[in-house]
Short mmCIF file of C-alpha atoms and ligand atoms in Angstrom, two decimals:
data_model
loop_
_atom_site.label_atom_id
_atom_site.label_comp_id
_atom_site.label_asym_id
_atom_site.label_seq_id
_atom_site.Cartn_x
_atom_site.Cartn_y
_atom_site.Cartn_z
CA MET O 1 -204.63 60.26 240.79
CA VAL O 2 -203.45 57.79 238.20
CA SER O 3 -202.63 54.18 238.75
CA LEU O 4 -199.28 53.19 237.30
CA ASN O 5 -200.28 49.65 236.67
CA ARG O 6 -203.29 47.46 237.16
CA SER O 7 -201.94 45.86 240.30
CA THR O 8 -201.48 49.04 242.34
CA THR O 9 -203.91 49.77 245.12
CA GLU O 10 -205.54 53.06 246.00
CA ASN O 11 -202.70 54.23 248.24
CA GLU O 12 -200.03 53.20 245.76
CA MET O 13 -200.72 55.69 243.03
CA VAL O 14 -198.61 58.51 241.86
CA ASP O 15 -200.14 61.84 240.99
CA ALA O 16 -198.91 62.78 237.52
CA VAL O 17 -199.22 66.49 238.24
CA GLN O 18 -197.20 66.09 241.43
CA LEU O 19 -194.56 64.11 239.56
CA GLN O 20 -194.26 66.76 236.86
CA ALA O 21 -194.05 69.49 239.53
CA LEU O 22 -191.32 67.59 241.40
CA LEU O 23 -189.33 67.19 238.17
CA ASP O 24 -189.80 70.89 237.36
CA GLU O 25 -188.75 71.93 240.87
CA ARG O 26 -185.70 69.66 240.95
CA ARG O 27 -182.42 71.52 241.42
CA GLU O 28 -179.58 70.00 239.45
CA GLY O 29 -176.66 69.11 241.71
CA PHE O 30 -178.96 68.50 244.68
CA SER O 31 -180.31 65.24 246.09
CA LEU O 32 -183.88 64.35 245.10
CA ALA O 33 -187.12 65.34 246.78
CA ARG O 34 -188.41 63.04 249.51
CA PRO O 35 -191.16 61.17 247.59
CA PHE O 36 -188.62 59.83 245.09
CA TYR O 37 -186.89 57.99 247.93
CA ILE O 38 -189.68 56.93 250.26
CA ASP O 39 -193.06 56.80 248.51
CA PRO O 40 -194.34 53.30 247.52
CA ALA O 41 -196.03 54.83 244.46
CA PHE O 42 -192.66 56.11 243.30
CA HIS O 43 -191.22 52.63 243.80
CA ASP O 44 -193.85 51.36 241.35
CA LEU O 45 -192.96 54.22 239.04
CA ASP O 46 -189.26 53.25 239.19
CA ILE O 47 -190.10 49.65 238.31
CA ASP O 48 -192.13 50.79 235.29
CA ALA O 49 -190.11 53.74 234.08
CA VAL O 50 -186.58 52.55 234.88
CA PHE O 51 -186.21 48.85 235.66
CA SER O 52 -188.69 47.58 233.06
CA ASN O 53 -187.15 49.78 230.47
CA GLU O 54 -183.39 49.41 230.86
CA TRP O 55 -180.67 46.81 230.45
CA LEU O 56 -180.12 45.22 233.85
CA TYR O 57 -177.07 43.27 234.90
CA ALA O 58 -178.15 39.67 235.68
CA CYS O 59 -175.04 37.53 236.26
CA ASN O 60 -171.72 36.34 234.90
CA VAL O 61 -171.91 33.52 232.32
CA ALA O 62 -169.77 31.45 234.72
CA GLU O 63 -172.81 31.24 237.02
CA ILE O 64 -174.77 29.34 234.34
CA ARG O 65 -172.01 27.31 232.78
CA ALA O 66 -173.79 24.11 231.62
CA PRO O 67 -177.00 23.74 229.58
CA GLY O 68 -179.89 23.74 232.06
CA ASP O 69 -178.15 25.97 234.62
CA TYR O 70 -180.42 28.86 235.42
CA LEU O 71 -180.84 31.84 237.68
CA THR O 72 -183.99 33.83 238.41
CA MET O 73 -184.33 37.52 239.15
CA GLU O 74 -187.28 39.71 240.12
CA ILE O 75 -187.94 43.05 238.51
CA GLY O 76 -190.74 44.32 240.70
CA GLU O 77 -193.51 41.71 240.41
CA THR O 78 -192.00 40.28 237.23
CA SER O 79 -189.77 37.25 237.57
CA ILE O 80 -187.47 36.12 234.78
CA VAL O 81 -185.31 33.05 234.22
CA VAL O 82 -181.82 33.44 232.76
CA MET O 83 -180.88 30.10 231.24
CA ARG O 84 -177.96 28.34 229.53
CA ALA O 85 -179.81 26.74 226.61
CA GLN O 86 -179.05 23.41 224.96
CA ASP O 87 -176.93 25.03 222.24
CA GLY O 88 -174.78 26.85 224.82
CA GLU O 89 -176.37 30.26 224.20
CA VAL O 90 -177.59 32.37 227.12
CA LYS O 91 -181.34 32.94 226.88
CA ALA O 92 -183.91 34.54 229.16
CA PHE O 93 -187.67 34.07 229.56
CA PHE O 94 -190.46 35.43 231.66
CA ASN O 95 -190.91 33.03 234.59
CA THR O 96 -194.65 32.80 233.95
CA CYS O 97 -196.35 29.68 232.63
CA ARG O 98 -198.31 30.07 229.40
CA HIS O 99 -201.16 27.90 230.77
CA ARG O 100 -202.61 29.94 233.64
CA GLY O 101 -199.62 31.95 234.65
CA SER O 102 -198.00 30.12 237.55
CA ARG O 103 -194.42 31.01 238.35
CA ILE O 104 -192.33 28.10 237.08
CA CYS O 105 -188.94 28.31 238.83
CA SER O 106 -189.17 29.24 242.48
CA GLU O 107 -185.48 28.86 243.36
CA SER O 108 -183.02 31.71 242.85
CA GLN O 109 -180.63 29.36 241.06
CA GLY O 110 -180.54 25.75 239.91
CA HIS O 111 -180.13 23.18 237.17
CA VAL O 112 -182.91 21.51 235.13
CA HIS O 113 -183.23 19.22 232.12
CA ARG O 114 -186.61 20.75 231.28
CA LEU O 115 -188.68 23.50 232.85
CA VAL O 116 -191.74 21.90 234.42
CA CYS O 117 -194.52 24.10 235.74
CA PRO O 118 -195.37 22.95 239.29
CA TYR O 119 -199.10 23.62 238.79
CA HIS O 120 -200.29 21.30 235.97
CA GLN O 121 -196.88 20.15 234.73
CA TRP O 122 -196.65 21.81 231.37
CA VAL O 123 -193.12 21.07 230.19
CA TYR O 124 -190.84 23.53 228.39
CA ASP O 125 -187.42 22.86 226.88
CA LEU O 126 -184.31 24.93 227.63
CA ASP O 127 -185.18 27.25 224.74
CA GLY O 128 -188.60 27.99 226.26
CA ALA O 129 -190.55 25.95 223.69
CA LEU O 130 -193.58 24.06 225.05
CA LEU O 131 -192.89 20.31 224.76
CA HIS O 132 -195.85 18.72 226.57
CA ALA O 133 -199.19 19.96 227.82
CA ARG O 134 -201.01 16.94 229.21
CA GLN O 135 -204.74 16.48 228.65
CA MET O 136 -204.93 19.32 226.17
CA PRO O 137 -207.14 18.44 223.18
CA ALA O 138 -205.89 17.10 219.87
CA GLY O 139 -204.95 19.93 217.60
CA PHE O 140 -203.73 22.10 220.50
CA ASP O 141 -201.05 24.35 219.03
CA ARG O 142 -198.09 23.90 221.35
CA GLU O 143 -195.93 26.18 219.23
CA ALA O 144 -198.11 29.14 220.12
CA TYR O 145 -197.46 28.68 223.85
CA GLY O 146 -193.70 28.92 224.35
CA LEU O 147 -192.34 30.99 227.21
CA ALA O 148 -192.17 34.69 226.36
CA PRO O 149 -188.56 35.63 225.62
CA VAL O 150 -186.61 38.41 227.35
CA ASN O 151 -183.88 40.40 225.55
CA VAL O 152 -180.34 39.28 226.42
CA GLU O 153 -176.93 40.79 225.70
CA VAL O 154 -173.68 39.15 226.78
CA ILE O 155 -170.82 41.62 227.05
CA CYS O 156 -167.42 40.13 227.94
CA GLY O 157 -169.17 37.34 229.84
CA MET O 158 -171.54 39.69 231.66
CA VAL O 159 -175.22 38.96 231.06
CA TYR O 160 -177.56 41.92 230.73
CA VAL O 161 -181.33 41.54 230.29
CA CYS O 162 -184.11 43.92 229.34
CA ILE O 163 -187.84 43.17 229.69
CA ALA O 164 -188.95 46.05 227.44
CA ASP O 165 -190.40 45.17 224.02
CA THR O 166 -187.93 47.57 222.45
CA PRO O 167 -184.77 47.78 224.56
CA PRO O 168 -182.54 50.85 224.52
CA ASP O 169 -179.44 50.71 222.32
CA ILE O 170 -176.53 49.11 224.18
CA THR O 171 -173.92 49.17 221.41
CA ARG O 172 -172.06 52.27 222.66
CA PHE O 173 -171.72 50.68 226.09
CA ARG O 174 -170.51 47.41 224.61
CA ARG O 175 -167.95 49.08 222.35
CA SER O 176 -166.68 51.37 225.09
CA VAL O 177 -166.21 48.95 227.98
CA ALA O 178 -165.00 45.84 226.15
CA PRO O 179 -161.38 47.04 225.69
CA TYR O 180 -161.04 47.67 229.45
CA ILE O 181 -162.65 44.43 230.56
CA ALA O 182 -161.64 41.86 227.94
CA PRO O 183 -158.04 41.39 229.24
CA HIS O 184 -159.52 40.22 232.56
CA ALA O 185 -161.50 37.47 230.75
CA PRO O 186 -164.63 37.46 232.95
CA GLU O 187 -166.01 34.58 230.87
CA ARG O 188 -163.14 32.31 231.94
CA THR O 189 -163.86 32.51 235.64
CA LYS O 190 -165.67 30.59 238.35
CA VAL O 191 -167.68 31.87 241.26
CA ALA O 192 -165.65 31.76 244.46
CA HIS O 193 -168.30 33.35 246.65
CA VAL O 194 -171.69 35.01 246.34
CA GLU O 195 -173.58 36.94 248.95
CA THR O 196 -176.91 38.79 248.97
CA LEU O 197 -177.44 41.61 251.41
CA ILE O 198 -180.85 43.22 251.95
CA GLU O 199 -180.36 46.92 252.58
CA ASP O 200 -183.02 48.99 254.35
CA ALA O 201 -182.80 51.82 251.87
CA ASN O 202 -184.24 52.99 248.59
CA TRP O 203 -182.22 51.74 245.60
CA LYS O 204 -181.30 55.30 244.59
CA LEU O 205 -179.69 55.90 247.98
CA VAL O 206 -177.74 52.65 247.53
CA ILE O 207 -176.52 53.88 244.13
CA GLU O 208 -175.76 57.38 245.40
CA ASN O 209 -173.75 55.92 248.26
CA ASN O 210 -171.83 53.79 245.80
CA ARG O 211 -171.11 56.67 243.43
CA GLU O 212 -169.01 58.73 245.83
CA CYS O 213 -166.03 58.17 248.09
CA TYR O 214 -166.66 61.35 250.10
CA HIS O 215 -167.83 58.99 252.84
CA CYS O 216 -164.89 56.58 252.57
CA SER O 217 -162.40 58.18 254.97
CA GLY O 218 -164.96 58.26 257.77
CA ASN O 219 -166.34 54.78 257.22
CA HIS O 220 -164.20 52.31 255.26
CA PRO O 221 -160.87 51.62 257.03
CA GLU O 222 -160.51 48.16 255.41
CA LEU O 223 -161.18 49.45 251.90
CA LEU O 224 -158.90 52.48 252.22
CA ALA O 225 -155.95 50.27 253.13
CA THR O 226 -155.65 49.65 249.37
CA LEU O 227 -158.17 51.80 247.47
CA VAL O 228 -157.22 55.31 246.45
CA GLU O 229 -160.25 57.51 247.04
CA PHE O 230 -159.85 59.77 244.02
CA ALA O 231 -162.15 59.06 241.08
CA LEU O 232 -160.35 60.64 238.12
CA PRO O 233 -156.70 60.69 236.98
CA ASP O 234 -156.80 64.50 236.97
CA ASP O 235 -158.96 64.78 240.09
CA PRO O 236 -158.63 68.41 241.24
CA ALA O 237 -158.71 67.21 244.86
CA GLY O 238 -155.95 64.63 244.12
CA SER O 239 -152.79 64.89 246.24
CA ALA O 240 -149.23 65.11 244.84
CA TYR O 241 -148.85 61.48 245.96
CA PHE O 242 -151.89 60.47 243.88
CA ARG O 243 -150.70 62.37 240.81
CA GLY O 244 -147.28 60.69 241.03
CA LEU O 245 -148.87 57.28 241.49
CA MET O 246 -151.24 57.84 238.57
CA GLU O 247 -148.38 58.93 236.33
CA SER O 248 -146.17 55.93 237.03
CA GLN O 249 -149.08 53.45 236.78
CA ALA O 250 -150.25 55.02 233.52
CA ARG O 251 -146.77 54.42 232.04
CA HIS O 252 -146.81 50.87 233.39
CA TRP O 253 -150.22 50.13 231.77
CA ASP O 254 -149.47 51.97 228.52
CA ALA O 255 -146.44 49.68 228.09
CA GLN O 256 -148.87 46.73 228.16
CA ASP O 257 -151.47 48.41 225.92
CA LEU O 258 -154.02 48.39 228.75
CA VAL O 259 -156.67 51.11 228.45
CA HIS O 260 -157.02 53.24 231.57
CA LEU O 261 -158.30 56.75 230.82
CA PRO O 262 -162.01 57.31 231.55
CA ALA O 263 -164.47 56.14 228.86
CA ASP O 264 -167.01 58.65 227.62
CA GLY O 265 -170.12 57.10 229.15
CA GLY O 266 -172.05 60.31 229.80
CA ASN O 267 -174.61 59.74 232.53
CA GLU O 268 -175.18 56.13 231.48
CA PHE O 269 -171.97 54.37 232.39
CA ARG O 270 -168.46 54.82 233.67
CA CYS O 271 -165.35 52.79 232.94
CA ILE O 272 -161.83 53.61 234.09
CA ARG O 273 -158.69 51.87 235.35
CA LEU O 274 -157.35 53.30 238.62
CA PRO O 275 -154.37 52.29 240.74
CA PHE O 276 -154.23 50.83 244.22
CA HIS O 277 -151.97 52.42 246.80
CA ARG O 278 -148.28 51.93 246.09
CA GLY O 279 -147.30 48.36 246.96
CA ALA O 280 -150.89 47.05 246.88
CA VAL O 281 -152.34 45.02 244.01
CA SER O 282 -155.65 43.70 245.32
CA PHE O 283 -158.56 44.29 247.72
CA THR O 284 -157.01 42.31 250.56
CA PRO O 285 -156.19 43.45 254.10
CA ASP O 286 -152.47 43.76 253.25
CA GLY O 287 -152.79 44.52 249.52
CA SER O 288 -151.21 41.23 248.41
CA PRO O 289 -152.97 39.15 245.72
CA ALA O 290 -156.17 37.37 246.79
CA CYS O 291 -155.63 34.69 244.14
CA LEU O 292 -152.25 33.44 242.98
CA LYS O 293 -153.61 32.34 239.61
CA LEU O 294 -154.21 35.50 237.62
CA LEU O 295 -157.21 35.98 235.33
CA GLY O 296 -157.17 35.13 231.62
CA ASN O 297 -153.62 35.22 230.29
CA LEU O 298 -152.46 37.98 232.62
CA THR O 299 -148.99 37.72 234.12
CA ASP O 300 -148.69 41.08 235.91
CA PRO O 301 -150.62 41.36 239.19
CA ASP O 302 -150.21 45.14 239.32
CA LEU O 303 -153.08 46.27 237.06
CA GLY O 304 -155.03 48.38 239.54
CA SER O 305 -158.76 47.91 239.09
CA VAL O 306 -161.07 48.59 236.19
CA ARG O 307 -164.09 50.20 237.78
CA MET O 308 -167.17 49.89 235.63
CA PHE O 309 -170.60 51.21 236.55
CA ARG O 310 -173.78 51.07 234.52
CA VAL O 311 -177.19 52.53 235.36
CA PRO O 312 -179.38 51.44 236.98
CA ASN O 313 -178.16 48.35 238.83
CA ASN O 314 -174.53 47.36 238.33
CA TRP O 315 -171.00 48.21 239.36
CA ASN O 316 -167.86 46.08 239.13
CA HIS O 317 -164.17 45.82 239.89
CA PHE O 318 -161.88 43.93 237.50
CA LEU O 319 -158.45 43.25 239.02
CA ALA O 320 -155.59 41.10 237.78
CA ASP O 321 -156.48 38.31 240.21
CA HIS O 322 -160.24 38.53 240.71
CA ILE O 323 -163.49 40.18 239.67
CA ILE O 324 -166.31 41.50 241.82
CA HIS O 325 -169.74 42.10 240.29
CA PHE O 326 -172.35 44.02 242.27
CA ARG O 327 -176.03 43.88 241.30
CA ILE O 328 -178.90 45.69 242.94
CA LEU O 329 -182.65 45.16 242.59
CA PRO O 330 -185.27 47.26 244.39
CA LEU O 331 -187.60 45.19 246.61
CA SER O 332 -189.77 48.07 247.83
CA ALA O 333 -189.41 51.81 248.41
CA ASN O 334 -187.19 51.15 251.43
CA ARG O 335 -185.54 47.78 250.67
CA THR O 336 -182.90 46.90 248.12
CA ALA O 337 -181.18 43.57 247.43
CA LEU O 338 -177.44 43.82 246.80
CA ARG O 339 -175.89 40.70 245.32
CA THR O 340 -172.09 40.55 245.33
CA THR O 341 -170.21 37.90 243.35
CA TRP O 342 -166.48 37.24 243.68
CA LEU O 343 -164.93 35.37 240.74
CA VAL O 344 -161.45 33.93 240.17
CA HIS O 345 -159.74 32.14 237.27
CA GLU O 346 -161.74 29.04 236.30
CA ASP O 347 -158.74 26.80 237.09
CA ALA O 348 -157.89 28.40 240.43
CA VAL O 349 -158.08 25.98 243.34
CA GLU O 350 -159.54 26.97 246.68
CA GLY O 351 -157.07 26.46 249.53
CA VAL O 352 -154.18 26.44 247.04
CA ASP O 353 -154.53 29.58 244.93
CA TYR O 354 -156.99 31.48 247.11
CA ASN O 355 -159.03 31.35 250.27
CA ILE O 356 -162.49 32.82 250.66
CA GLU O 357 -161.76 34.84 253.78
CA LYS O 358 -158.83 36.73 252.26
CA LEU O 359 -160.67 37.17 248.96
CA THR O 360 -163.89 38.56 250.43
CA SER O 361 -163.16 40.18 253.81
CA VAL O 362 -162.55 43.73 252.56
CA TRP O 363 -165.71 44.04 250.49
CA ARG O 364 -167.86 42.13 252.96
CA ALA O 365 -166.86 44.68 255.61
CA THR O 366 -167.34 47.53 253.13
CA ASN O 367 -170.78 46.31 252.01
CA ALA O 368 -171.93 46.04 255.63
CA GLN O 369 -170.68 49.57 256.34
CA ASP O 370 -172.38 50.90 253.20
CA ALA O 371 -175.64 49.14 254.12
CA ARG O 372 -175.63 50.95 257.48
CA LEU O 373 -174.88 54.30 255.80
CA ALA O 374 -177.64 53.86 253.23
CA ALA O 375 -180.20 52.73 255.85
CA ASN O 376 -179.33 55.71 258.01
CA ASN O 377 -179.60 57.99 254.98
CA HIS O 378 -183.05 56.55 254.27
CA LEU O 379 -184.21 57.16 257.86
CA GLY O 380 -183.10 60.79 257.68
CA VAL O 381 -184.70 61.36 254.28
CA ALA O 382 -187.99 59.94 255.63
CA SER O 383 -188.08 62.69 258.26
CA LYS O 384 -190.29 65.68 257.51
CA ALA O 385 -187.22 67.83 258.14
CA TYR O 386 -185.51 66.53 255.00
CA VAL O 387 -185.00 68.87 252.08
CA PRO O 388 -182.70 68.11 249.11
CA GLY O 389 -179.08 69.01 249.84
CA PRO O 390 -176.15 70.03 247.60
CA TYR O 391 -173.65 67.55 246.18
CA ALA O 392 -169.96 68.19 246.85
CA PRO O 393 -167.64 68.46 243.81
CA SER O 394 -166.38 64.93 244.52
CA GLU O 395 -170.01 63.76 244.26
CA PHE O 396 -170.16 64.59 240.55
CA MET O 397 -171.32 61.05 239.75
CA LEU O 398 -174.44 61.61 241.87
CA ARG O 399 -175.23 64.62 239.73
CA ASN O 400 -174.82 62.39 236.65
CA PHE O 401 -177.05 59.74 238.19
CA THR O 402 -179.89 62.02 239.31
CA ASN O 403 -179.81 63.84 235.95
CA TRP O 404 -180.08 60.49 234.20
CA TYR O 405 -182.90 59.37 236.51
CA ALA O 406 -184.89 62.60 236.08
CA GLY O 407 -184.46 62.30 232.31
CA LYS O 408 -185.77 58.75 232.41
CA LEU O 409 -188.90 59.82 234.32
CA ALA O 410 -189.48 62.81 232.03
CA ALA O 411 -189.27 60.54 228.98
CA TYR O 412 -191.67 58.11 230.63
CA LEU O 413 -194.17 60.88 231.37
CA GLU O 414 -193.98 61.98 227.77
CA LYS O 415 -194.82 58.62 226.29
CA THR O 416 -197.32 57.10 228.74
CA GLU O 417 -200.90 57.36 229.80
CA LEU O 418 -199.62 59.02 232.97
CA GLY O 419 -198.14 61.85 230.90
CA ARG O 420 -201.29 62.27 228.83
CA ARG O 421 -203.21 62.57 232.09
CA THR O 422 -200.84 65.35 233.22
CA PHE O 423 -201.42 67.17 230.00
CA THR O 424 -205.20 66.87 230.30
CA LEU O 425 -205.12 68.15 233.85
CA HIS O 426 -202.90 71.08 232.89
CA ALA O 427 -205.06 71.88 229.90
CA HIS O 428 -208.18 72.03 232.03
CA GLY O 429 -206.62 73.43 235.16
FE1 LIG M 1 -198.52 26.10 234.52
FE2 LIG M 1 -201.01 25.25 234.63
S1 LIG M 1 -200.23 27.16 235.24
S2 LIG M 1 -199.28 24.20 233.93
FE1 LIG M 2 -168.95 53.00 250.63
#
């Protein structure tokens, strides 16, 4: 048995040999084996191998508009602060004081002039530099004790962070998705509503649920009033109605130079523009716009939605009139926080251009339905009767996701102490 990190206890260890065997036994195109979804040791593994080692969606820049605006997020035990610095740049730091390690910001969001540690009041500026450390001796080198920085990338107003020392390359993602998203100007928005939902399910079940619409017809009446459930323009399951709709919308978007065909994101990301049902332009109960002031410089409300997903924690809808960002973070093996943010044009006026109920009702209902589905899925997977089951053709994105996830764990095994332990055991066993 090998501990994944120093903080794990005896019963929260993953057996490297077992992990390798589970990866070897995995059948592509099938859901994962039970421990991946329910075992606390595998939760720790996911935090180390996936969430500490990937670009994670944090927030939209509109959520931290002024210098001193900040937002915190927890990646396992590790808290970080995403900050609008004095010079207007977005920066991120570990939320851990350089004196004796106290967490500095305890709120999920706020505004500060300086970051002051609540323990002994060391004071940091908005760039993370240590300004004051009272009672420390003369000659104390403040410059050596700034907050540890976290990698940040801002892509079309979307803030991604990575706590790895050497983050994975994100340039292909940036280059691919920017042409789809830029016309919707996510950086020129304001938050209309934000909601966090705690789901009683493993984060991978939350993602798997999100990556297919096989479940939509049985569960999402509000969403299906406007959303077309096919995932690709040439979806083999697509009806004649869908093909006709796709064809006319493609012509409509081509005439405006709006990209719509699927981006080549492999297993890492997906980006595509897809139409709403004929006559609908937005995720509202009747398909009419949720916000009368369109995003950026857009003048045509009928742009369908750009659906963008990125492993491991983010999916989004970019419409002509509003944007919805979804962010997940695993809290434990069986709990996941889903944060949903609805944004409208920065000059839109509540009660005049939009109202919260019309803007949010469809996805609030859909999120609640999905939370029930994922929790129920988790309960069934926890049963000893569970064995991995086959994905339907329309669940091709789950195949992409589980292949990506298995690859991530295999790479982790290869380069860590855990993997060397596996090798040693194999060599002697
Ligand atoms: Fe922060 Fe002491 S731990 S000032
Ligand atoms: Fe759903």
